[in-house]
Amino acid sequence: MEHIVCALELTSSGVKMAVGYTYEKKVYILHSLESIRSKLIYNQIPDTSEMVASIRELVKSAQDTLKMDFDSCVLVMPSSNMKVVQKHQTVSTTDMHSEIKVFDGSNLVSMMRKDCRNAFLESNLEVLDIVPISWVDDKNKTYRYFPKGTISSELSLNGDCEMIDKLTFESLTKVVEDAGLSIDKTISGANATVKLISSHSDSPQEFIMVDFGAKTTTFSLCYDHRLLSSFCINYGSEDIDEELMREFKIDKSVAKYYKLTYGLSKDPDFEFKTKEGISLSEISKVIRNSLNRLYTGLEKYISTLDVSTPSSIMLVGGGSSLLGFSEDVKDRFRINVYSYSPLYLGARSRQYLNLVSAIKYYSEYELKTSSKRPSDLTLTRVSSSSDELHIKVKNVSDLGDEKL
């Protein structure tokens, strides 16, 4: 069994947490829960103390249920208007025998992160994640996965640098730390989900992912296991509830029931109306009119792409379970439409998809930093008479190659 991972996500519907691990490339969820005590509003935290309380509430629930302590987490960050830039870096390997070590890969990632941060310093962007695309040795041989142990005097990395608004990044990480959790890694929910979907052999090579959430919807262009761009609109499934409430003068619980039960259903052959005297076609009309905001946003996003329109749309997120939604999208855009739900033990609900994806992504991420790595580690290059490279290491009692 792999290391158990605690994943946390702050969303417009509430705070979500999942605890799980991967085994033979499958995700097993031990515990999952959502607190609606505090929510993001347009990616901002309206009440910091309430958000801290929500996180602590979820941590306590997980600890009480699993009889385990959790003091760190993988933080799933919103992908709204995320900027993705491809970068290239090269370093000389540090081993005296030119064997590629984890340190070399970590060094490359750190250099790439610093380069991206400096390049976009005036844009108020913060680096969310460095996603490796390929590794290249000194013979120009390309590797999809980190080539640990390969003999090479140099190592190059082609990677995607993902960046989001700096204030959003800082406020979300701070509130998690204020709740008593250290952050093992920040992850884009969209990127992790793209990786999970693409891991299936029957997934399309290129698609637009539509993450239909409670208050926001994120559109992402995906190609060959990569997230190329992402854009968010302030529209979600809860907006449908509000439209139904206004149109039929009903309360929120009834509106939500209509949405979840009837969705975009057509009238049956026999006469049927709800106890409020509303037909299914009337409900469907209001929902479809509301969805026009999502469709308009998707059309605008597609128009900004530098590539031809992808042949497929992948629907994810809790809102995508709306009855008749996938058929409606297909009729509107005339391309293949797929709906994806996590099929892993412990969390089959679409609302936990980003967390399930994050656990798998982090478990398989090639360059983890050990929590025991000494903070005052120093490396010094010393040239020997045979021109071999030697390393002086200070405080190495806990230092070793981290697990890939």
Tab-separated table of C-alpha atoms in Angstrom:
chain	number	residue	atom	x	y	z
A	1	MET	CA	0.000	0.000	0.000
A	2	GLU	CA	1.225	3.462	-0.865
A	3	HIS	CA	1.504	6.338	1.579
A	4	ILE	CA	-1.900	7.585	2.796
A	5	VAL	CA	-2.713	11.027	1.385
A	6	CYS	CA	-5.016	13.655	2.882
A	7	ALA	CA	-6.443	15.919	0.157
A	8	LEU	CA	-8.298	19.157	0.865
A	9	GLU	CA	-10.291	21.407	-1.478
A	10	LEU	CA	-11.911	24.788	-0.790
A	11	THR	CA	-14.820	25.341	-3.185
A	12	SER	CA	-17.893	27.464	-3.825
A	13	SER	CA	-20.074	24.693	-2.376
A	14	GLY	CA	-18.031	24.104	0.779
A	15	VAL	CA	-14.820	22.561	2.104
A	16	LYS	CA	-14.149	18.981	1.003
A	17	MET	CA	-11.689	16.436	2.295
A	18	ALA	CA	-10.755	12.930	1.211
A	19	VAL	CA	-8.228	10.531	2.694
A	20	GLY	CA	-6.968	7.660	0.606
A	21	TYR	CA	-4.122	5.879	-1.130
A	22	THR	CA	-3.269	4.246	-4.436
A	23	TYR	CA	-2.561	0.574	-4.980
A	24	GLU	CA	-1.716	-0.868	-8.376
A	25	LYS	CA	-2.735	2.462	-9.962
A	26	LYS	CA	-6.202	2.410	-8.384
A	27	VAL	CA	-7.416	4.872	-5.773
A	28	TYR	CA	-8.963	3.687	-2.518
A	29	ILE	CA	-10.752	6.279	-0.396
A	30	LEU	CA	-10.804	5.646	3.346
A	31	HIS	CA	-12.798	8.724	4.317
A	32	SER	CA	-14.514	11.620	2.534
A	33	LEU	CA	-16.648	14.448	3.849
A	34	GLU	CA	-17.836	17.956	2.993
A	35	SER	CA	-18.542	20.881	5.290
A	36	ILE	CA	-20.880	23.597	3.994
A	37	ARG	CA	-20.163	25.828	6.969
A	38	SER	CA	-17.919	28.062	4.858
A	39	LYS	CA	-17.609	28.499	1.086
A	40	LEU	CA	-15.530	30.429	-1.391
A	41	ILE	CA	-17.211	33.362	-3.102
A	42	TYR	CA	-15.550	34.076	-6.451
A	43	ASN	CA	-12.414	32.311	-5.135
A	44	GLN	CA	-12.296	34.591	-2.096
A	45	ILE	CA	-12.731	33.616	1.560
A	46	PRO	CA	-15.611	35.668	3.021
A	47	ASP	CA	-14.920	34.707	6.662
A	48	THR	CA	-11.461	33.396	7.550
A	49	SER	CA	-12.400	32.194	11.051
A	50	GLU	CA	-15.332	30.182	9.686
A	51	MET	CA	-13.131	28.640	6.995
A	52	VAL	CA	-10.533	27.671	9.610
A	53	ALA	CA	-13.278	26.112	11.729
A	54	SER	CA	-14.581	24.151	8.727
A	55	ILE	CA	-11.152	22.720	7.967
A	56	ARG	CA	-10.572	21.753	11.583
A	57	GLU	CA	-14.013	20.150	11.672
A	58	LEU	CA	-13.151	17.928	8.712
A	59	VAL	CA	-9.726	17.021	10.088
A	60	LYS	CA	-11.229	16.011	13.430
A	61	SER	CA	-13.855	13.890	11.687
A	62	ALA	CA	-11.176	12.078	9.679
A	63	GLN	CA	-8.994	11.565	12.754
A	64	ASP	CA	-11.881	10.244	14.858
A	65	THR	CA	-13.077	7.915	12.101
A	66	LEU	CA	-9.726	6.529	11.023
A	67	LYS	CA	-7.951	6.739	14.393
A	68	MET	CA	-5.079	8.516	12.681
A	69	ASP	CA	-3.462	11.930	13.068
A	70	PHE	CA	-3.248	14.333	10.127
A	71	ASP	CA	-0.953	17.346	10.243
A	72	SER	CA	-0.462	17.935	6.508
A	73	CYS	CA	-2.438	17.801	3.287
A	74	VAL	CA	-2.344	18.118	-0.458
A	75	LEU	CA	-4.232	21.318	-1.286
A	76	VAL	CA	-6.374	21.292	-4.426
A	77	MET	CA	-6.504	24.830	-5.774
A	78	PRO	CA	-9.095	26.413	-8.092
A	79	SER	CA	-8.075	26.496	-11.746
A	80	SER	CA	-9.965	29.661	-12.633
A	81	ASN	CA	-8.148	31.682	-15.300
A	82	MET	CA	-4.999	29.654	-14.711
A	83	LYS	CA	-2.040	30.466	-16.942
A	84	VAL	CA	-0.020	27.539	-18.315
A	85	VAL	CA	3.451	28.202	-19.762
A	86	GLN	CA	5.779	25.552	-21.161
A	87	LYS	CA	9.371	25.824	-19.917
A	88	HIS	CA	12.709	24.101	-20.497
A	89	GLN	CA	15.618	23.769	-18.056
A	90	THR	CA	18.913	21.867	-18.058
A	91	VAL	CA	21.327	21.017	-15.222
A	92	SER	CA	24.503	19.019	-14.849
A	93	THR	CA	23.978	15.906	-12.785
A	94	THR	CA	25.687	15.924	-9.382
A	95	ASP	CA	26.609	12.285	-8.857
A	96	MET	CA	30.330	11.465	-9.219
A	97	HIS	CA	29.403	8.633	-11.587
A	98	SER	CA	26.871	10.801	-13.499
A	99	GLU	CA	23.966	8.716	-12.232
A	100	ILE	CA	20.687	10.691	-12.258
A	101	LYS	CA	19.428	11.171	-8.704
A	102	VAL	CA	16.212	12.551	-7.283
A	103	PHE	CA	18.140	15.666	-6.262
A	104	ASP	CA	18.820	16.465	-9.927
A	105	GLY	CA	15.120	16.332	-10.768
A	106	SER	CA	14.178	18.377	-7.694
A	107	ASN	CA	16.821	20.924	-8.639
A	108	LEU	CA	15.331	21.264	-12.133
A	109	VAL	CA	11.820	21.732	-10.788
A	110	SER	CA	13.032	24.377	-8.322
A	111	MET	CA	14.880	26.250	-11.079
A	112	MET	CA	11.842	26.160	-13.336
A	113	ARG	CA	9.597	27.400	-10.535
A	114	LYS	CA	11.960	30.293	-9.804
A	115	ASP	CA	12.253	31.182	-13.494
A	116	CYS	CA	8.467	31.276	-13.919
A	117	ARG	CA	7.980	33.332	-10.789
A	118	ASN	CA	10.545	35.916	-11.899
A	119	ALA	CA	9.216	36.059	-15.468
A	120	PHE	CA	5.694	36.906	-14.315
A	121	LEU	CA	6.586	38.910	-11.215
A	122	GLU	CA	4.697	41.989	-12.394
A	123	SER	CA	1.613	39.972	-13.359
A	124	ASN	CA	0.792	39.116	-9.725
A	125	LEU	CA	0.856	35.404	-10.486
A	126	GLU	CA	2.110	32.613	-8.236
A	127	VAL	CA	3.385	29.229	-9.364
A	128	LEU	CA	0.842	26.580	-8.453
A	129	ASP	CA	2.632	23.516	-9.800
A	130	ILE	CA	5.377	22.352	-12.159
A	131	VAL	CA	4.074	19.480	-14.272
A	132	PRO	CA	6.806	17.418	-16.000
A	133	ILE	CA	6.151	16.620	-19.666
A	134	SER	CA	9.381	14.857	-20.568
A	135	TRP	CA	12.971	14.340	-19.392
A	136	VAL	CA	15.967	14.343	-21.737
A	137	ASP	CA	19.482	12.962	-21.110
A	138	ASP	CA	22.802	14.049	-22.624
A	139	LYS	CA	22.245	11.742	-25.607
A	140	ASN	CA	18.919	13.462	-26.398
A	141	LYS	CA	16.983	10.383	-25.359
A	142	THR	CA	13.523	11.378	-24.138
A	143	TYR	CA	11.781	9.803	-21.143
A	144	ARG	CA	8.152	10.204	-20.165
A	145	TYR	CA	8.930	9.338	-16.548
A	146	PHE	CA	11.809	10.499	-14.369
A	147	PRO	CA	14.893	8.467	-15.454
A	148	LYS	CA	16.284	7.775	-12.003
A	149	GLY	CA	19.535	5.787	-12.142
A	150	THR	CA	20.253	6.552	-15.803
A	151	ILE	CA	23.848	7.521	-16.549
A	152	SER	CA	23.985	11.037	-17.987
A	153	SER	CA	26.151	14.096	-17.413
A	154	GLU	CA	23.162	16.388	-17.994
A	155	LEU	CA	19.423	16.247	-17.399
A	156	SER	CA	16.808	18.434	-19.071
A	157	LEU	CA	13.169	18.966	-18.192
A	158	ASN	CA	10.326	20.067	-20.429
A	159	GLY	CA	7.456	21.040	-18.177
A	160	ASP	CA	4.267	23.036	-17.820
A	161	CYS	CA	4.373	25.847	-15.286
A	162	GLU	CA	0.873	26.439	-13.891
A	163	MET	CA	0.193	29.834	-12.316
A	164	ILE	CA	-2.827	31.430	-10.643
A	165	ASP	CA	-3.593	34.792	-9.060
A	166	LYS	CA	-1.072	35.443	-6.294
A	167	LEU	CA	-3.550	36.860	-3.769
A	168	THR	CA	-5.848	33.853	-4.225
A	169	PHE	CA	-2.917	31.477	-3.798
A	170	GLU	CA	-1.670	33.218	-0.650
A	171	SER	CA	-5.087	33.529	1.013
A	172	LEU	CA	-5.993	29.871	0.443
A	173	THR	CA	-2.659	28.496	1.600
A	174	LYS	CA	-2.656	30.763	4.653
A	175	VAL	CA	-6.100	29.702	5.851
A	176	VAL	CA	-5.089	26.034	5.616
A	177	GLU	CA	-1.916	26.698	7.590
A	178	ASP	CA	-3.914	28.733	10.142
A	179	ALA	CA	-6.080	25.630	10.623
A	180	GLY	CA	-2.970	23.718	11.686
A	181	LEU	CA	-2.105	21.844	8.492
A	182	SER	CA	1.152	22.077	6.590
A	183	ILE	CA	0.871	21.779	2.810
A	184	ASP	CA	2.694	18.902	1.108
A	185	LYS	CA	1.902	20.186	-2.368
A	186	THR	CA	-0.481	22.534	-4.159
A	187	ILE	CA	-2.268	20.974	-7.111
A	188	SER	CA	-4.559	22.231	-9.856
A	189	GLY	CA	-7.832	20.308	-9.624
A	190	ALA	CA	-8.262	20.567	-13.389
A	191	ASN	CA	-4.788	19.195	-14.117
A	192	ALA	CA	-5.152	16.286	-11.681
A	193	THR	CA	-8.532	15.367	-13.168
A	194	VAL	CA	-7.154	15.545	-16.722
A	195	LYS	CA	-4.380	13.150	-15.688
A	196	LEU	CA	-6.897	10.764	-14.123
A	197	ILE	CA	-9.211	10.751	-17.139
A	198	SER	CA	-6.300	10.381	-19.556
A	199	SER	CA	-5.002	7.377	-17.627
A	200	HIS	CA	-7.906	5.323	-19.013
A	201	SER	CA	-7.051	3.576	-22.254
A	202	ASP	CA	-10.351	4.508	-23.891
A	203	SER	CA	-10.179	8.242	-23.125
A	204	PRO	CA	-9.997	10.631	-26.118
A	205	GLN	CA	-6.584	12.127	-26.859
A	206	GLU	CA	-7.989	15.647	-27.113
A	207	PHE	CA	-11.041	17.091	-25.389
A	208	ILE	CA	-12.500	20.107	-23.645
A	209	MET	CA	-13.251	19.357	-20.009
A	210	VAL	CA	-16.296	21.118	-18.554
A	211	ASP	CA	-16.216	21.096	-14.745
A	212	PHE	CA	-19.771	22.088	-13.813
A	213	GLY	CA	-19.620	23.088	-10.145
A	214	ALA	CA	-22.007	24.658	-7.669
A	215	LYS	CA	-21.204	28.316	-8.332
A	216	THR	CA	-18.548	28.197	-11.034
A	217	THR	CA	-17.833	26.262	-14.219
A	218	THR	CA	-14.300	25.711	-15.498
A	219	PHE	CA	-13.441	24.977	-19.136
A	220	SER	CA	-10.091	23.292	-19.843
A	221	LEU	CA	-8.380	22.280	-23.066
A	222	CYS	CA	-6.665	18.911	-22.768
A	223	TYR	CA	-4.345	17.177	-25.216
A	224	ASP	CA	-2.201	14.057	-24.814
A	225	HIS	CA	-2.415	13.912	-20.987
A	226	ARG	CA	-1.728	17.658	-20.705
A	227	LEU	CA	-3.789	20.600	-19.505
A	228	LEU	CA	-3.099	23.377	-22.023
A	229	SER	CA	-5.378	26.169	-20.808
A	230	SER	CA	-8.214	26.851	-18.394
A	231	PHE	CA	-10.954	29.447	-18.038
A	232	CYS	CA	-13.689	29.928	-15.432
A	233	ILE	CA	-17.126	31.562	-15.463
A	234	ASN	CA	-19.247	32.521	-12.462
A	235	TYR	CA	-22.108	30.165	-13.223
A	236	GLY	CA	-22.930	26.845	-11.577
A	237	SER	CA	-25.700	24.394	-10.821
A	238	GLU	CA	-26.968	26.460	-7.881
A	239	ASP	CA	-27.864	29.211	-10.353
A	240	ILE	CA	-30.415	26.791	-11.812
A	241	ASP	CA	-32.012	26.532	-8.363
A	242	GLU	CA	-32.358	30.311	-8.216
A	243	GLU	CA	-33.922	30.460	-11.698
A	244	LEU	CA	-36.508	27.821	-10.707
A	245	MET	CA	-37.267	29.659	-7.477
A	246	ARG	CA	-37.915	32.931	-9.287
A	247	GLU	CA	-39.961	31.440	-12.109
A	248	PHE	CA	-42.278	29.243	-10.049
A	249	LYS	CA	-42.218	31.130	-6.719
A	250	ILE	CA	-41.015	28.047	-4.822
A	251	ASP	CA	-38.494	27.685	-2.008
A	252	LYS	CA	-34.931	26.468	-2.482
A	253	SER	CA	-35.481	22.891	-1.299
A	254	VAL	CA	-38.303	22.384	-3.827
A	255	ALA	CA	-36.259	23.986	-6.614
A	256	LYS	CA	-33.336	21.701	-5.877
A	257	TYR	CA	-35.650	18.683	-5.835
A	258	TYR	CA	-37.043	19.661	-9.250
A	259	LYS	CA	-33.539	20.018	-10.664
A	260	LEU	CA	-32.224	16.723	-9.288
A	261	THR	CA	-35.356	14.673	-9.953
A	262	TYR	CA	-36.692	15.967	-13.270
A	263	GLY	CA	-33.780	17.853	-14.871
A	264	LEU	CA	-34.310	18.215	-18.625
A	265	SER	CA	-37.015	15.546	-18.804
A	266	LYS	CA	-39.765	15.706	-21.397
A	267	ASP	CA	-43.462	15.406	-20.577
A	268	PRO	CA	-44.594	11.755	-20.384
A	269	ASP	CA	-47.365	10.349	-22.616
A	270	PHE	CA	-49.803	10.690	-19.745
A	271	GLU	CA	-50.725	13.932	-18.011
A	272	PHE	CA	-48.398	14.727	-15.143
A	273	LYS	CA	-47.769	17.807	-13.043
A	274	THR	CA	-46.032	18.366	-9.732
A	275	LYS	CA	-48.110	19.105	-6.653
A	276	GLU	CA	-47.394	22.781	-7.346
A	277	GLY	CA	-49.071	22.314	-10.747
A	278	ILE	CA	-45.908	22.537	-12.868
A	279	SER	CA	-45.268	20.315	-15.892
A	280	LEU	CA	-41.934	18.686	-16.705
A	281	SER	CA	-41.620	20.672	-19.931
A	282	GLU	CA	-41.988	23.920	-17.975
A	283	ILE	CA	-39.220	22.854	-15.585
A	284	SER	CA	-37.033	21.761	-18.488
A	285	LYS	CA	-37.536	25.080	-20.290
A	286	VAL	CA	-36.367	27.114	-17.295
A	287	ILE	CA	-33.319	24.881	-16.784
A	288	ARG	CA	-32.377	24.982	-20.462
A	289	ASN	CA	-32.689	28.780	-20.544
A	290	SER	CA	-30.428	28.951	-17.475
A	291	LEU	CA	-27.866	26.629	-19.107
A	292	ASN	CA	-27.524	29.110	-21.981
A	293	ARG	CA	-25.123	31.038	-19.743
A	294	LEU	CA	-22.861	27.988	-19.563
A	295	TYR	CA	-23.157	27.315	-23.298
A	296	THR	CA	-22.340	30.934	-24.158
A	297	GLY	CA	-19.279	30.779	-21.918
A	298	LEU	CA	-18.137	27.551	-23.568
A	299	GLU	CA	-18.617	29.006	-27.050
A	300	LYS	CA	-16.544	32.060	-26.105
A	301	TYR	CA	-13.803	29.842	-24.663
A	302	ILE	CA	-13.671	27.710	-27.818
A	303	SER	CA	-13.401	30.857	-29.945
A	304	THR	CA	-10.208	31.856	-28.076
A	305	LEU	CA	-8.389	28.587	-28.745
A	306	ASP	CA	-5.512	28.539	-31.210
A	307	VAL	CA	-6.434	25.047	-32.351
A	308	SER	CA	-9.391	23.642	-34.237
A	309	THR	CA	-12.371	22.690	-32.090
A	310	PRO	CA	-11.639	19.414	-30.265
A	311	SER	CA	-13.821	16.483	-31.277
A	312	SER	CA	-14.978	15.718	-27.727
A	313	ILE	CA	-16.345	17.352	-24.596
A	314	MET	CA	-15.815	15.694	-21.192
A	315	LEU	CA	-18.371	16.587	-18.512
A	316	VAL	CA	-17.271	16.415	-14.880
A	317	GLY	CA	-18.291	17.993	-11.574
A	318	GLY	CA	-21.411	17.623	-9.460
A	319	GLY	CA	-23.558	19.755	-11.776
A	320	SER	CA	-22.904	17.460	-14.738
A	321	SER	CA	-25.123	14.760	-13.210
A	322	LEU	CA	-28.171	16.841	-14.255
A	323	LEU	CA	-30.603	14.542	-16.031
A	324	GLY	CA	-30.433	15.069	-19.808
A	325	PHE	CA	-27.468	17.464	-19.591
A	326	SER	CA	-25.031	15.446	-21.722
A	327	GLU	CA	-27.646	14.973	-24.458
A	328	ASP	CA	-28.406	18.697	-24.415
A	329	VAL	CA	-24.708	19.578	-24.762
A	330	LYS	CA	-24.382	17.152	-27.675
A	331	ASP	CA	-27.390	18.675	-29.451
A	332	ARG	CA	-25.999	22.180	-28.930
A	333	PHE	CA	-22.378	21.577	-30.042
A	334	ARG	CA	-22.762	18.586	-32.382
A	335	ILE	CA	-19.660	16.756	-31.123
A	336	ASN	CA	-18.982	13.702	-28.964
A	337	VAL	CA	-19.903	14.201	-25.311
A	338	TYR	CA	-18.738	12.021	-22.417
A	339	SER	CA	-19.613	12.116	-18.725
A	340	TYR	CA	-16.972	11.022	-16.239
A	341	SER	CA	-17.456	9.828	-12.674
A	342	PRO	CA	-14.782	8.362	-10.378
A	343	LEU	CA	-15.177	4.593	-10.212
A	344	TYR	CA	-12.856	4.078	-7.281
A	345	LEU	CA	-13.795	2.472	-3.987
A	346	GLY	CA	-14.941	4.893	-1.305
A	347	ALA	CA	-15.875	7.940	-3.419
A	348	ARG	CA	-17.991	7.484	-6.530
A	349	SER	CA	-19.688	10.884	-6.324
A	350	ARG	CA	-18.673	13.452	-8.932
A	351	GLN	CA	-18.350	16.109	-6.251
A	352	TYR	CA	-15.201	14.376	-4.967
A	353	LEU	CA	-13.593	13.915	-8.382
A	354	ASN	CA	-10.904	16.574	-7.893
A	355	LEU	CA	-9.908	15.039	-4.559
A	356	VAL	CA	-9.756	11.501	-5.929
A	357	SER	CA	-7.693	12.822	-8.838
A	358	ALA	CA	-5.377	14.749	-6.503
A	359	ILE	CA	-4.664	11.678	-4.379
A	360	LYS	CA	-3.703	9.690	-7.462
A	361	TYR	CA	-1.697	12.566	-8.933
A	362	TYR	CA	0.277	13.206	-5.759
A	363	SER	CA	0.861	9.508	-5.097
A	364	GLU	CA	2.390	9.164	-8.560
A	365	TYR	CA	4.195	12.519	-8.650
A	366	GLU	CA	7.804	11.706	-9.360
A	367	LEU	CA	9.622	14.229	-7.181
A	368	LYS	CA	8.422	14.426	-3.614
A	369	THR	CA	10.325	16.337	-0.956
A	370	SER	CA	10.833	14.317	2.184
A	371	SER	CA	9.588	15.987	5.373
A	372	LYS	CA	12.785	14.675	7.006
A	373	ARG	CA	15.077	16.357	4.490
A	374	PRO	CA	17.457	18.542	6.546
A	375	SER	CA	16.757	22.246	6.117
A	376	ASP	CA	20.452	23.148	6.221
A	377	LEU	CA	21.489	20.712	3.507
A	378	THR	CA	24.347	22.127	1.456
A	379	LEU	CA	25.987	20.730	-1.666
A	380	THR	CA	29.443	21.726	-2.758
A	381	ARG	CA	31.108	20.709	-6.012
A	382	VAL	CA	34.717	19.666	-5.668
A	383	SER	CA	36.869	18.851	-8.706
A	384	SER	CA	39.162	15.850	-8.281
A	385	SER	CA	42.295	15.089	-10.224
A	386	SER	CA	40.295	12.739	-12.434
A	387	ASP	CA	37.710	15.474	-13.096
A	388	GLU	CA	35.053	13.383	-11.326
A	389	LEU	CA	32.337	15.260	-9.490
A	390	HIS	CA	32.208	14.790	-5.705
A	391	ILE	CA	29.604	16.045	-3.284
A	392	LYS	CA	30.039	17.284	0.264
A	393	VAL	CA	26.853	16.867	2.240
A	394	LYS	CA	26.147	18.456	5.591
A	395	ASN	CA	23.779	16.663	7.998
A	396	VAL	CA	22.923	13.651	5.889
A	397	SER	CA	21.743	11.227	8.547
A	398	ASP	CA	18.149	11.458	7.283
A	399	LEU	CA	18.962	12.048	3.640
A	400	GLY	CA	18.294	9.455	1.002
A	401	ASP	CA	16.650	9.160	-2.377
A	402	GLU	CA	13.000	9.969	-1.847
A	403	LYS	CA	10.518	7.441	-3.171
A	404	LEU	CA	9.542	8.161	-6.756
